[in-house]
Structures are given as C-alpha cells and as structure tokens.
Amino acid sequence: MNERQTVADLGEFGLLERFAARIGAPPEGETWSGDDAAVLRSPGATLLYTTDLLIEAIDFESRYASAADIGWKALAVNVSDIAAMGGRPHHAVVGLGLRADCPVATADGILDGLLAAASRWGVALVGGDISSASALVVYVALIGDAEAKPVRRSGARPGDAICVTGALGGAAGGLALLRGDAAAEPHARRRLVARQLRPNARLEEGRRLAALGATAMIDVSDGLIGDLLHLLDASRLGCSVSPQTVPIDSDLIPLGDTLDPLGTALTGGEDFELLFTLAEESVQRARGSLADLGTPVTRIGTTHKGGRLLGDRSLEAAGEVGWDHLRTR
Amino acid sequence: MNERQTVADLGEFGLLERFAARIGAPPEGETWSGDDAAVLRSPGATLLYTTDLLIEAIDFESRYASAADIGWKALAVNVSDIAAMGGRPHHAVVGLGLRADCPVATADGILDGLLAAASRWGVALVGGDISSASALVVYVALIGDAEAKPVRRSGARPGDAICVTGALGGAAGGLALLRGDAAAEPHARRRLVARQLRPNARLEEGRRLAALGATAMIDVSDGLIGDLLHLLDASRLGCSVSPQTVPIDSDLIPLGDTLDPLGTALTGGEDFELLFTLAEESVQRARGSLADLGTPVTRIGTTHKGGRLLGDRSLEAAGEVGWDHLRTR
C-alpha cells in the first residue's frame, strides 16, 4: 500500500470492501456487511442496545491518541455500557466520518483498534457506514443481551451499600499527562495514559455483580460524583459517602503537586469502573466473587432516604457535576 | 423557551432530558433512554441491523434542509435499508453531534423530524448519545426483523426480471433545484424538493415483495446504475436493461433543458425506490400486489450469465457509478 494513499483515493466502496475483508465471515445463516442491513440471529429474549459517539477534538485528540486507540475506545465505551447492565455484548455497527485527506493507514488503524476490542470482548462487527467529514467522527451502536434481569440505575433501595470496582481518577490523570498539565515517572505515566487511551470495560465483573444481586449499576464515565448522582436520581434516594474510602488510582498520588488525587478520583471521567449498590450483607460476597479477576471492590457509602452527603458536604456541591460535553471540556 | 437559547446553555444532560420527555414511555418491561443501555424485548429470531450517518455539508446542507428535514431523512434512509431486506423496523438509537452555538430550537427540530418519521414507520427511538461537534452530525442505528427470509442482494438467478418501484431521478432533481442549478414551476418544484428532503421508504412494498418471492432487493440510494451493479456483483450475474423502460420522475421532464431526465434517473441517488429481481412469471403479481398502495412496478430488464448491458452500452460505462461520498459529491 502506498503510504500516502488517502481514503478519497479508495472511495467509500473501496474502503468498505477493504474493511469487510478484515471483519471475517459470519456464521451460517447470518449476513454481515455487504447488504442493506446485517442479518443476525437474535441474541435472546431481552435486547440491550446502546450507542456512543466520539468526535475529534471533543472526545479525543488525534495529536495524542493513535488511530487504533480511537477505535479501541469507541468500542470499549459501548461495551462498558452493556457491562453496567450486567449484560453480554454481541453485534456492533460502526460509523466513520473521515476527512477526504485522511490516510488509508489511519482508517486501517481505527479498524485495528475496533477489531482488537471486539476480539477482547467477543463482539462481532457486522456493518457500518462511512461518510466524508470535516473532523474525524467514530460511533458504535452495540446490541447485547442479559442472562438474568438487566441491572438498571433505578433499582437501589434505602440501606444498600454503595460500592465501586477498581480505582478512580487514572483516566483523567492520563489526560492531564497527555496535555502536558502534569508530569510523572515513566511507569506511572504509561499506566495512566493507558487508562485514558485504552480503557478497560468491566464486562465479566458486571455479569458477576448482576448474578450476585446488585440492585443498581452504572459505569463511571462522567466521574464518580456525576454518575452517583445519575444513579441516585434514577433510584430517588440520598446517600452518605465517605471521601476517605474512595479508591484513588495509586499512580495519581505522586502527581499531588499538580493534580489533587481525591478531586480527580471524585470528578475525573472515563475510568469505566462499575459503581453499584447491593445489600449490605452481599458486599463480602461481591469482593470474593471478583477476587480471581484481580478487581478490588470498595465500599464507599450507603444509600438512604435523606440528603446526599459526601463527608459533611453536599454531594452536588462537592464537585463539578461530571463531564458535560456541550458545556465544557 | 428563549429563542436564542443554545444547546450549550442546556448542556448534554439537559438536552437528553428534554428529548427523553418527548420520546414517551416504553411498554411494560422495557427501559428506553435514561440508563446505560436500552432494555428491549427482542423483535424475533432474526435481527436486521443497519446504520447510516449524515454529516452537514456532505450529506445535507443546512442552508436548504430544515432541522426537521434532517431528522426525518436520518431515520428514513435507515428504514429504507430494512425495507430493502423485506423487514420491519423496530428500535432505533440516535446520535447527534451539535455545535455548542446550535440553537435548542434546531435540536428540537431534528427530534421533531425523527419522531415524525418514527411514527410514520412504527419505530421506537430508544436511546442515543450527544456530543459537541464542529459540524452537525446525525446518525441512526436501526434494529428490525424479518417475518420471512430476509431478501439479500445476492439471491438473483439468471433469467429473473429486474424491476423497480415508483419513478427515479426526483431526489436528484430536487437537489439541483435547491442548489439553483435548475428551475421548475412551483408544483413540480415542491414535489421534487420533497423527494430530496423528505424521502419515503418503501416499507410495505418491501414486505409484500419479499412475501411474493423477490429473489434479490436493494434500495436505490446511490443511483439506479450504481445500486444495480451492487446487486449484480452480489449475485454474480450480468443483465440486459432497456433504457427506454426506466421510469423517469415525470416532474423532471420539463427540466430537460438543464438536467437530462434519463441521465438523472439512471445516476441520481437518494430516490429510495426498491430495485429487485424476481421470477418472470411473478411480475404481474408484484404489480397487482402494490396497486392498492399506488406504487407502480416497472420491469426494466433481465438478469443473465453474460455481460452487463444498458441498451447496447456497457452498464459500468453508461454512467458514473453512484454516489461515492469520499470521492465527490
């Protein structure tokens, strides 16, 4: 391939054919790309359906995210949504808006990242659309199913324990490093940057927590405070959260001079950890259930019918609320 | 509402809430917007899954398409893909990329158009995503099912009749009028512009043709020649098409001075008519079956194992091949 070849040289259909050849063959009875719509076996009686849109300079910067990073993240954030329902992802369609002068190598790189993530989480890429655009646009729409009852945001009960998987703030720390707003030693930098550019989706964790009876669940995409407020709004509950218990990504600690670790853990978005509620007596079982995955479970508080407290402060006032694309970044 | 209010004033969540309130309540057991993923009852054993992306200045011009036109078209083109499989659409997710200074009235208008089209074709809007963007981006991903076997592009057999619903070239004629490249008297102008801005999807027609045994089917989005080549490529066949039989939108005839009617019917995209093949002896039944819908069926040729002819010319050479977003518009 000519390294300078652009997507305009190939054209939409040339690019679609190139992609279709890499996506592989569908199982007997299915049709993936190459027709008006993909034909699929239905994954089960209950469908989960989600979509996320990533736009250059808003949701990622091509200056520091490789094409494969962008493709990976576009699928990972959707898988995380299915994980937060306790479900299993199946079939994805992908849309790309590409500048006419976009190198074919970049388009290939996006597909590399999409396919790597698809392979990681058992997703089939079954179709898509490509258009010309003035900035890079990548979206994924993902279908999944739930073995048991999907875990909604609205199911928390008063007195439930509030827990979170893993550690928080790493993705925002990675973003600060990429933007040159902070510095870290090489190992910590690599880990934090990976949290930003190659997010994990807690898929197996979500399924096990659903099976254990998690009453409500959401993935931490907007930041702990913002997403906890979403869950509490949906469940119409208050909370008491202890800031000392919030699990801070340990790589953030040495950045304390330039980036407040607790503040970053509370409001930094895109960690894609699972924030969930469950009965008090199930917390130990949840810890035990995720132990072999190496995924810690930390209890950070309790739901109740009163106000929303982070320590002795109002949760709403305690931080900027989340990650609101249209207002700020 | 303040007329000058922008989407940045409302923010992503404000806008999502505003939209969710208009989308209505899901049936018992389903969850639509407001959670990590929509929870749906599966539409059947076979899923149809498609997506289309529309980008400002590439796929539409905000100068002549209203916000509601854009929303309508974004859903209609996806419904047309399901129609071309002989299927029935069910659930859609929608993504919007909006400029921060986009008026809320524009965002509302896009939803107006989406909801009008959703109501027209029995689709539920069950979720979506919103991001900031430098140009307006609208995409839809649509799930449907097929009662019978989905009609693929690849099923044509040698000796099948090649037929098309309705008339062709109107959408391209409307685009020429909107761009000032042609002029027409008011009634014809209104009809042609509607073909461009408010396309119809031949949904009921597609289902009836599938039930009648159409062997292959595709919707005319790239232009008759381009889409016929897609169908023939998938079915590995040649054809003889008679140019005199191609149904030309009658409103195009008076534009003959500025726009060649037959050329426009052959290569103009976005008519969203159905191009299909079926056994010779079923053509009359197809005509009869669509008569009460007021939809003509025109036979334009025959498939065979030889070359691809339009009259005495090569089909490939007879016109520019379709509507290739990345190369030209």
mmCIF file of C-alpha atoms in Angstrom, chain A:
data_model
loop_
_atom_site.group_PDB
_atom_site.id
_atom_site.type_symbol
_atom_site.label_atom_id
_atom_site.label_comp_id
_atom_site.label_asym_id
_atom_site.label_seq_id
_atom_site.Cartn_x
_atom_site.Cartn_y
_atom_site.Cartn_z
ATOM 1 C CA MET A 1 0.000 0.000 0.000
ATOM 2 C CA ASN A 2 1.148 3.477 -0.845
ATOM 3 C CA GLU A 3 1.725 5.183 2.494
ATOM 4 C CA ARG A 4 0.326 8.425 1.211
ATOM 5 C CA GLN A 5 -2.855 6.867 -0.137
ATOM 6 C CA THR A 6 -5.909 8.685 1.210
ATOM 7 C CA VAL A 7 -9.421 7.457 1.791
ATOM 8 C CA ALA A 8 -10.513 9.689 -1.097
ATOM 9 C CA ASP A 9 -8.263 7.627 -3.387
ATOM 10 C CA LEU A 10 -10.070 4.455 -2.324
ATOM 11 C CA GLY A 11 -13.554 5.918 -2.140
ATOM 12 C CA GLU A 12 -16.347 4.822 0.156
ATOM 13 C CA PHE A 13 -16.906 1.473 -1.505
ATOM 14 C CA GLY A 14 -13.220 0.696 -1.784
ATOM 15 C CA LEU A 15 -12.832 1.372 1.897
ATOM 16 C CA LEU A 16 -15.935 -0.636 2.808
ATOM 17 C CA GLU A 17 -14.612 -3.614 0.837
ATOM 18 C CA ARG A 18 -11.226 -3.280 2.489
ATOM 19 C CA PHE A 19 -12.891 -3.319 5.902
ATOM 20 C CA ALA A 20 -15.310 -6.137 5.065
ATOM 21 C CA ALA A 21 -12.373 -8.347 4.074
ATOM 22 C CA ARG A 22 -10.869 -7.927 7.531
ATOM 23 C CA ILE A 23 -14.059 -8.397 9.502
ATOM 24 C CA GLY A 24 -14.233 -12.056 8.553
ATOM 25 C CA ALA A 25 -17.036 -14.416 7.651
ATOM 26 C CA PRO A 26 -20.310 -14.586 9.575
ATOM 27 C CA PRO A 27 -21.655 -17.844 10.972
ATOM 28 C CA GLU A 28 -24.047 -19.902 8.832
ATOM 29 C CA GLY A 29 -27.346 -18.099 8.355
ATOM 30 C CA GLU A 30 -26.009 -14.620 9.107
ATOM 31 C CA THR A 31 -25.023 -11.837 6.705
ATOM 32 C CA TRP A 32 -22.746 -9.078 7.962
ATOM 33 C CA SER A 33 -21.504 -6.241 5.824
ATOM 34 C CA GLY A 34 -22.308 -6.006 2.119
ATOM 35 C CA ASP A 35 -26.080 -5.838 2.178
ATOM 36 C CA ASP A 36 -28.677 -3.223 3.093
ATOM 37 C CA ALA A 37 -28.745 -4.450 6.679
ATOM 38 C CA ALA A 38 -26.925 -7.140 8.602
ATOM 39 C CA VAL A 39 -28.929 -10.330 9.197
ATOM 40 C CA LEU A 40 -28.287 -11.779 12.648
ATOM 41 C CA ARG A 41 -29.582 -14.441 14.928
ATOM 42 C CA SER A 42 -31.278 -12.700 17.812
ATOM 43 C CA PRO A 43 -29.130 -12.905 20.949
ATOM 44 C CA GLY A 44 -32.020 -13.700 23.288
ATOM 45 C CA ALA A 45 -35.406 -12.630 24.555
ATOM 46 C CA THR A 46 -34.097 -9.386 26.045
ATOM 47 C CA LEU A 47 -32.030 -6.995 23.980
ATOM 48 C CA LEU A 48 -29.671 -4.397 25.371
ATOM 49 C CA TYR A 49 -28.998 -1.564 22.943
ATOM 50 C CA THR A 50 -26.596 1.340 23.320
ATOM 51 C CA THR A 51 -24.555 3.811 21.305
ATOM 52 C CA ASP A 52 -21.699 6.257 21.851
ATOM 53 C CA LEU A 53 -20.297 8.906 19.567
ATOM 54 C CA LEU A 54 -16.683 10.109 19.644
ATOM 55 C CA ILE A 55 -15.693 13.304 17.853
ATOM 56 C CA GLU A 56 -12.167 14.554 17.224
ATOM 57 C CA ALA A 57 -11.056 17.490 19.376
ATOM 58 C CA ILE A 58 -14.057 16.901 21.679
ATOM 59 C CA ASP A 59 -13.844 13.288 22.801
ATOM 60 C CA PHE A 60 -10.251 12.639 21.760
ATOM 61 C CA GLU A 61 -7.265 14.459 20.333
ATOM 62 C CA SER A 62 -5.575 12.922 17.298
ATOM 63 C CA ARG A 63 -2.400 14.600 18.495
ATOM 64 C CA TYR A 64 -2.024 12.053 21.301
ATOM 65 C CA ALA A 65 -4.448 9.233 20.518
ATOM 66 C CA SER A 66 -3.390 6.849 17.757
ATOM 67 C CA ALA A 67 -5.984 5.679 15.253
ATOM 68 C CA ALA A 68 -6.032 2.282 16.975
ATOM 69 C CA ASP A 69 -6.562 3.965 20.362
ATOM 70 C CA ILE A 70 -9.594 5.774 18.942
ATOM 71 C CA GLY A 71 -11.074 2.593 17.500
ATOM 72 C CA TRP A 72 -10.466 0.682 20.733
ATOM 73 C CA LYS A 73 -12.081 3.353 22.865
ATOM 74 C CA ALA A 74 -15.112 3.727 20.576
ATOM 75 C CA LEU A 75 -15.993 0.089 21.169
ATOM 76 C CA ALA A 76 -14.832 -0.116 24.803
ATOM 77 C CA VAL A 77 -17.147 2.671 25.991
ATOM 78 C CA ASN A 78 -20.117 0.870 24.474
ATOM 79 C CA VAL A 79 -19.089 -2.483 25.959
ATOM 80 C CA SER A 80 -18.858 -0.696 29.300
ATOM 81 C CA ASP A 81 -22.493 0.400 28.949
ATOM 82 C CA ILE A 82 -23.541 -3.223 28.389
ATOM 83 C CA ALA A 83 -21.331 -4.275 31.328
ATOM 84 C CA ALA A 84 -23.130 -1.778 33.553
ATOM 85 C CA MET A 85 -26.406 -3.585 32.802
ATOM 86 C CA GLY A 86 -24.862 -6.931 33.713
ATOM 87 C CA GLY A 87 -25.156 -7.968 30.075
ATOM 88 C CA ARG A 88 -23.116 -9.536 27.325
ATOM 89 C CA PRO A 89 -22.344 -7.660 24.077
ATOM 90 C CA HIS A 90 -22.978 -9.293 20.698
ATOM 91 C CA HIS A 91 -23.177 -7.263 17.500
ATOM 92 C CA ALA A 92 -21.867 -3.804 16.672
ATOM 93 C CA VAL A 93 -22.316 -1.478 13.738
ATOM 94 C CA VAL A 94 -19.722 1.241 13.269
ATOM 95 C CA GLY A 95 -19.906 4.640 11.605
ATOM 96 C CA LEU A 96 -16.911 6.629 10.452
ATOM 97 C CA GLY A 97 -16.780 10.220 9.302
ATOM 98 C CA LEU A 98 -13.398 10.707 7.632
ATOM 99 C CA ARG A 99 -11.717 13.717 6.100
ATOM 100 C CA ALA A 100 -11.097 13.193 2.397
ATOM 101 C CA ASP A 101 -7.348 13.620 3.014
ATOM 102 C CA CYS A 102 -7.358 11.049 5.831
ATOM 103 C CA PRO A 103 -4.624 8.479 5.105
ATOM 104 C CA VAL A 104 -5.918 4.973 4.454
ATOM 105 C CA ALA A 105 -3.441 3.912 7.132
ATOM 106 C CA THR A 106 -5.455 5.926 9.664
ATOM 107 C CA ALA A 107 -8.719 4.292 8.618
ATOM 108 C CA ASP A 108 -6.999 0.905 8.850
ATOM 109 C CA GLY A 109 -5.693 1.840 12.296
ATOM 110 C CA ILE A 110 -9.162 2.680 13.555
ATOM 111 C CA LEU A 111 -10.346 -0.717 12.352
ATOM 112 C CA ASP A 112 -7.315 -2.351 14.040
ATOM 113 C CA GLY A 113 -8.400 -0.847 17.357
ATOM 114 C CA LEU A 114 -12.049 -1.742 16.825
ATOM 115 C CA LEU A 115 -11.161 -5.337 15.953
ATOM 116 C CA ALA A 116 -8.781 -5.665 18.903
ATOM 117 C CA ALA A 117 -11.503 -4.509 21.283
ATOM 118 C CA ALA A 118 -14.113 -6.657 19.501
ATOM 119 C CA SER A 119 -11.908 -9.690 19.952
ATOM 120 C CA ARG A 120 -11.221 -8.820 23.604
ATOM 121 C CA TRP A 121 -14.922 -8.699 24.461
ATOM 122 C CA GLY A 122 -16.421 -11.177 21.990
ATOM 123 C CA VAL A 123 -18.215 -8.651 19.804
ATOM 124 C CA ALA A 124 -18.904 -9.132 16.074
ATOM 125 C CA LEU A 125 -18.610 -6.029 13.869
ATOM 126 C CA VAL A 126 -21.457 -6.618 11.454
ATOM 127 C CA GLY A 127 -21.810 -3.449 9.409
ATOM 128 C CA GLY A 128 -21.495 0.260 9.281
ATOM 129 C CA ASP A 129 -21.449 3.425 7.271
ATOM 130 C CA ILE A 130 -18.769 5.820 6.087
ATOM 131 C CA SER A 131 -19.130 9.447 5.160
ATOM 132 C CA SER A 132 -16.845 12.330 4.428
ATOM 133 C CA ALA A 133 -16.478 14.778 7.336
ATOM 134 C CA SER A 134 -14.527 17.850 8.362
ATOM 135 C CA ALA A 135 -13.345 16.218 11.609
ATOM 136 C CA LEU A 136 -12.933 12.561 12.494
ATOM 137 C CA VAL A 137 -16.184 11.025 13.781
ATOM 138 C CA VAL A 138 -16.404 7.472 15.128
ATOM 139 C CA TYR A 139 -19.512 5.904 16.573
ATOM 140 C CA VAL A 140 -20.534 2.424 17.574
ATOM 141 C CA ALA A 141 -24.010 1.059 18.217
ATOM 142 C CA LEU A 142 -23.932 -2.174 20.176
ATOM 143 C CA ILE A 143 -26.506 -4.901 20.796
ATOM 144 C CA GLY A 144 -26.244 -7.261 23.709
ATOM 145 C CA ASP A 145 -28.375 -9.427 25.924
ATOM 146 C CA ALA A 146 -28.783 -10.070 29.600
ATOM 147 C CA GLU A 147 -28.788 -13.600 31.015
ATOM 148 C CA ALA A 148 -30.678 -12.506 34.097
ATOM 149 C CA LYS A 149 -32.616 -9.312 34.727
ATOM 150 C CA PRO A 150 -30.694 -6.280 33.444
ATOM 151 C CA VAL A 151 -29.394 -4.118 36.291
ATOM 152 C CA ARG A 152 -30.870 -0.653 35.887
ATOM 153 C CA ARG A 153 -29.774 2.546 37.565
ATOM 154 C CA SER A 154 -33.090 2.815 39.281
ATOM 155 C CA GLY A 155 -33.139 -0.265 41.492
ATOM 156 C CA ALA A 156 -31.207 0.881 44.583
ATOM 157 C CA ARG A 157 -33.048 0.502 47.903
ATOM 158 C CA PRO A 158 -32.557 2.525 51.084
ATOM 159 C CA GLY A 159 -29.784 0.995 53.179
ATOM 160 C CA ASP A 160 -27.906 -0.547 50.250
ATOM 161 C CA ALA A 161 -24.128 -0.422 50.282
ATOM 162 C CA ILE A 162 -22.587 1.796 47.562
ATOM 163 C CA CYS A 163 -19.513 0.156 46.032
ATOM 164 C CA VAL A 164 -17.123 0.727 43.175
ATOM 165 C CA THR A 165 -14.741 -1.573 41.323
ATOM 166 C CA GLY A 166 -11.050 -0.803 40.833
ATOM 167 C CA ALA A 167 -9.606 2.655 41.394
ATOM 168 C CA LEU A 168 -10.609 6.080 40.159
ATOM 169 C CA GLY A 169 -9.041 9.131 38.578
ATOM 170 C CA GLY A 170 -6.465 7.348 36.460
ATOM 171 C CA ALA A 171 -8.039 8.220 33.109
ATOM 172 C CA ALA A 172 -8.219 11.918 33.998
ATOM 173 C CA GLY A 173 -4.632 11.727 35.244
ATOM 174 C CA GLY A 174 -3.594 10.236 31.915
ATOM 175 C CA LEU A 175 -5.358 13.037 30.073
ATOM 176 C CA ALA A 176 -3.543 15.642 32.174
ATOM 177 C CA LEU A 177 -0.220 13.972 31.325
ATOM 178 C CA LEU A 178 -1.024 13.832 27.611
ATOM 179 C CA ARG A 179 -1.948 17.500 27.646
ATOM 180 C CA GLY A 180 1.257 18.420 29.463
ATOM 181 C CA ASP A 181 -0.686 19.654 32.513
ATOM 182 C CA ALA A 182 1.186 17.219 34.767
ATOM 183 C CA ALA A 183 4.286 15.025 34.705
ATOM 184 C CA ALA A 184 5.008 11.548 36.063
ATOM 185 C CA GLU A 185 7.786 8.985 36.047
ATOM 186 C CA PRO A 186 7.684 6.648 33.013
ATOM 187 C CA HIS A 187 5.956 3.629 34.589
ATOM 188 C CA ALA A 188 3.157 5.624 36.169
ATOM 189 C CA ARG A 189 2.811 7.689 33.016
ATOM 190 C CA ARG A 190 2.403 4.581 30.897
ATOM 191 C CA ARG A 191 -0.270 3.157 33.184
ATOM 192 C CA LEU A 192 -2.220 6.411 33.476
ATOM 193 C CA VAL A 193 -2.069 7.116 29.745
ATOM 194 C CA ALA A 194 -3.343 3.592 29.066
ATOM 195 C CA ARG A 195 -6.302 4.270 31.376
ATOM 196 C CA GLN A 196 -7.159 7.240 29.176
ATOM 197 C CA LEU A 197 -6.425 5.801 25.732
ATOM 198 C CA ARG A 198 -7.150 2.077 26.167
ATOM 199 C CA PRO A 199 -9.942 1.896 28.710
ATOM 200 C CA ASN A 200 -10.998 -1.462 30.058
ATOM 201 C CA ALA A 201 -14.656 -2.428 30.283
ATOM 202 C CA ARG A 202 -15.568 -4.377 33.430
ATOM 203 C CA LEU A 203 -17.617 -6.886 31.488
ATOM 204 C CA GLU A 204 -17.104 -10.071 33.490
ATOM 205 C CA GLU A 205 -17.352 -8.059 36.696
ATOM 206 C CA GLY A 206 -20.708 -6.643 35.615
ATOM 207 C CA ARG A 207 -22.132 -10.080 34.888
ATOM 208 C CA ARG A 208 -20.983 -11.483 38.224
ATOM 209 C CA LEU A 209 -22.321 -8.474 40.148
ATOM 210 C CA ALA A 210 -25.665 -8.829 38.377
ATOM 211 C CA ALA A 211 -25.777 -12.505 39.350
ATOM 212 C CA LEU A 212 -24.945 -11.553 42.954
ATOM 213 C CA GLY A 213 -27.964 -9.266 43.110
ATOM 214 C CA ALA A 214 -26.558 -5.775 42.511
ATOM 215 C CA THR A 215 -29.645 -3.570 42.825
ATOM 216 C CA ALA A 216 -28.426 -0.690 40.633
ATOM 217 C CA MET A 217 -25.332 -0.181 38.487
ATOM 218 C CA ILE A 218 -23.731 2.450 36.244
ATOM 219 C CA ASP A 219 -20.309 2.790 34.675
ATOM 220 C CA VAL A 220 -18.137 5.703 35.769
ATOM 221 C CA SER A 221 -17.872 7.680 32.545
ATOM 222 C CA ASP A 222 -18.761 11.184 33.753
ATOM 223 C CA GLY A 223 -16.927 10.953 37.074
ATOM 224 C CA LEU A 224 -17.826 9.331 40.385
ATOM 225 C CA ILE A 225 -19.921 12.216 41.691
ATOM 226 C CA GLY A 226 -21.744 12.772 38.407
ATOM 227 C CA ASP A 227 -22.536 9.107 37.883
ATOM 228 C CA LEU A 228 -23.525 8.542 41.508
ATOM 229 C CA LEU A 229 -25.976 11.424 41.113
ATOM 230 C CA HIS A 230 -27.392 9.746 37.985
ATOM 231 C CA LEU A 231 -27.895 6.507 39.928
ATOM 232 C CA LEU A 232 -29.420 8.290 42.943
ATOM 233 C CA ASP A 233 -31.698 10.383 40.717
ATOM 234 C CA ALA A 234 -32.953 7.248 38.981
ATOM 235 C CA SER A 235 -33.443 5.448 42.308
ATOM 236 C CA ARG A 236 -34.830 8.567 44.065
ATOM 237 C CA LEU A 237 -32.506 8.192 47.014
ATOM 238 C CA GLY A 238 -29.947 10.067 49.066
ATOM 239 C CA CYS A 239 -26.575 8.832 50.259
ATOM 240 C CA SER A 240 -23.759 9.172 52.711
ATOM 241 C CA VAL A 241 -20.393 8.685 51.033
ATOM 242 C CA SER A 242 -17.147 8.789 52.938
ATOM 243 C CA PRO A 243 -14.458 10.590 50.895
ATOM 244 C CA GLN A 244 -11.681 8.765 52.805
ATOM 245 C CA THR A 245 -12.869 5.451 51.368
ATOM 246 C CA VAL A 246 -12.909 6.478 47.707
ATOM 247 C CA PRO A 247 -10.309 4.312 45.925
ATOM 248 C CA ILE A 248 -7.773 6.631 44.300
ATOM 249 C CA ASP A 249 -5.578 5.323 41.481
ATOM 250 C CA SER A 250 -2.236 4.881 43.242
ATOM 251 C CA ASP A 251 -0.334 6.290 40.268
ATOM 252 C CA LEU A 252 -2.055 9.631 40.909
ATOM 253 C CA ILE A 253 -0.534 10.089 44.364
ATOM 254 C CA PRO A 254 2.886 11.348 43.169
ATOM 255 C CA LEU A 255 1.085 13.853 40.921
ATOM 256 C CA GLY A 256 -0.388 15.514 44.011
ATOM 257 C CA ASP A 257 1.526 18.727 43.360
ATOM 258 C CA THR A 258 -0.245 19.437 40.104
ATOM 259 C CA LEU A 259 -3.406 17.345 40.353
ATOM 260 C CA ASP A 260 -5.417 16.812 43.520
ATOM 261 C CA PRO A 261 -5.707 12.990 43.719
ATOM 262 C CA LEU A 262 -9.012 12.872 45.626
ATOM 263 C CA GLY A 263 -10.584 15.600 43.499
ATOM 264 C CA THR A 264 -9.502 13.768 40.364
ATOM 265 C CA ALA A 265 -10.905 10.477 41.666
ATOM 266 C CA LEU A 266 -14.207 12.167 42.521
ATOM 267 C CA THR A 267 -14.771 14.081 39.298
ATOM 268 C CA GLY A 268 -12.383 12.701 36.670
ATOM 269 C CA GLY A 269 -14.352 10.921 33.975
ATOM 270 C CA GLU A 270 -13.755 7.888 31.773
ATOM 271 C CA ASP A 271 -12.458 5.373 34.306
ATOM 272 C CA PHE A 272 -15.217 2.963 33.237
ATOM 273 C CA GLU A 273 -15.249 1.305 36.634
ATOM 274 C CA LEU A 274 -18.611 -0.014 37.830
ATOM 275 C CA LEU A 275 -20.465 1.915 40.511
ATOM 276 C CA PHE A 276 -23.173 -0.235 42.065
ATOM 277 C CA THR A 277 -25.423 -0.766 45.020
ATOM 278 C CA LEU A 278 -26.274 -4.003 46.737
ATOM 279 C CA ALA A 279 -27.499 -5.333 50.033
ATOM 280 C CA GLU A 280 -25.158 -4.722 52.951
ATOM 281 C CA GLU A 281 -24.718 -8.437 53.534
ATOM 282 C CA SER A 282 -23.604 -9.092 49.944
ATOM 283 C CA VAL A 283 -20.550 -6.801 49.959
ATOM 284 C CA GLN A 284 -18.177 -9.534 51.135
ATOM 285 C CA ARG A 285 -19.533 -11.928 48.538
ATOM 286 C CA ALA A 286 -19.008 -9.316 45.831
ATOM 287 C CA ARG A 287 -15.385 -8.885 46.954
ATOM 288 C CA GLY A 288 -14.871 -12.636 46.924
ATOM 289 C CA SER A 289 -16.555 -13.056 43.558
ATOM 290 C CA LEU A 290 -14.268 -10.587 41.777
ATOM 291 C CA ALA A 291 -11.083 -11.618 43.608
ATOM 292 C CA ASP A 292 -9.871 -14.031 40.922
ATOM 293 C CA LEU A 293 -10.231 -11.253 38.332
ATOM 294 C CA GLY A 294 -7.879 -9.115 40.418
ATOM 295 C CA THR A 295 -10.591 -6.478 40.657
ATOM 296 C CA PRO A 296 -10.995 -4.820 44.047
ATOM 297 C CA VAL A 297 -14.434 -3.835 45.315
ATOM 298 C CA THR A 298 -14.524 -0.833 47.639
ATOM 299 C CA ARG A 299 -17.481 0.194 49.683
ATOM 300 C CA ILE A 300 -17.743 3.968 49.702
ATOM 301 C CA GLY A 301 -21.081 4.614 51.379
ATOM 302 C CA THR A 302 -24.740 3.852 51.956
ATOM 303 C CA THR A 303 -27.992 4.874 50.316
ATOM 304 C CA HIS A 304 -30.870 6.283 52.367
ATOM 305 C CA LYS A 305 -33.953 8.424 52.029
ATOM 306 C CA GLY A 306 -32.237 11.610 53.230
ATOM 307 C CA GLY A 307 -29.947 14.107 51.508
ATOM 308 C CA ARG A 308 -26.823 13.445 49.507
ATOM 309 C CA LEU A 309 -23.686 13.792 51.537
ATOM 310 C CA LEU A 310 -20.008 13.424 50.718
ATOM 311 C CA GLY A 311 -18.496 13.535 54.210
ATOM 312 C CA ASP A 312 -20.189 16.596 55.704
ATOM 313 C CA ARG A 313 -20.663 18.392 52.391
ATOM 314 C CA SER A 314 -23.421 18.289 49.813
ATOM 315 C CA LEU A 315 -22.567 15.783 47.075
ATOM 316 C CA GLU A 316 -23.906 18.113 44.390
ATOM 317 C CA ALA A 317 -21.772 20.994 45.649
ATOM 318 C CA ALA A 318 -18.717 18.832 46.236
ATOM 319 C CA GLY A 319 -17.536 18.816 42.691
ATOM 320 C CA GLU A 320 -18.323 19.880 39.240
ATOM 321 C CA VAL A 321 -21.005 17.586 38.021
ATOM 322 C CA GLY A 322 -19.406 15.272 35.577
ATOM 323 C CA TRP A 323 -18.446 15.560 32.034
ATOM 324 C CA ASP A 324 -20.944 17.548 30.151
ATOM 325 C CA HIS A 325 -19.859 17.622 26.536
ATOM 326 C CA LEU A 326 -21.894 20.540 25.429
ATOM 327 C CA ARG A 327 -20.936 22.873 28.224
ATOM 328 C CA THR A 328 -17.247 22.420 28.759
ATOM 329 C CA ARG A 329 -14.397 20.097 28.497
#
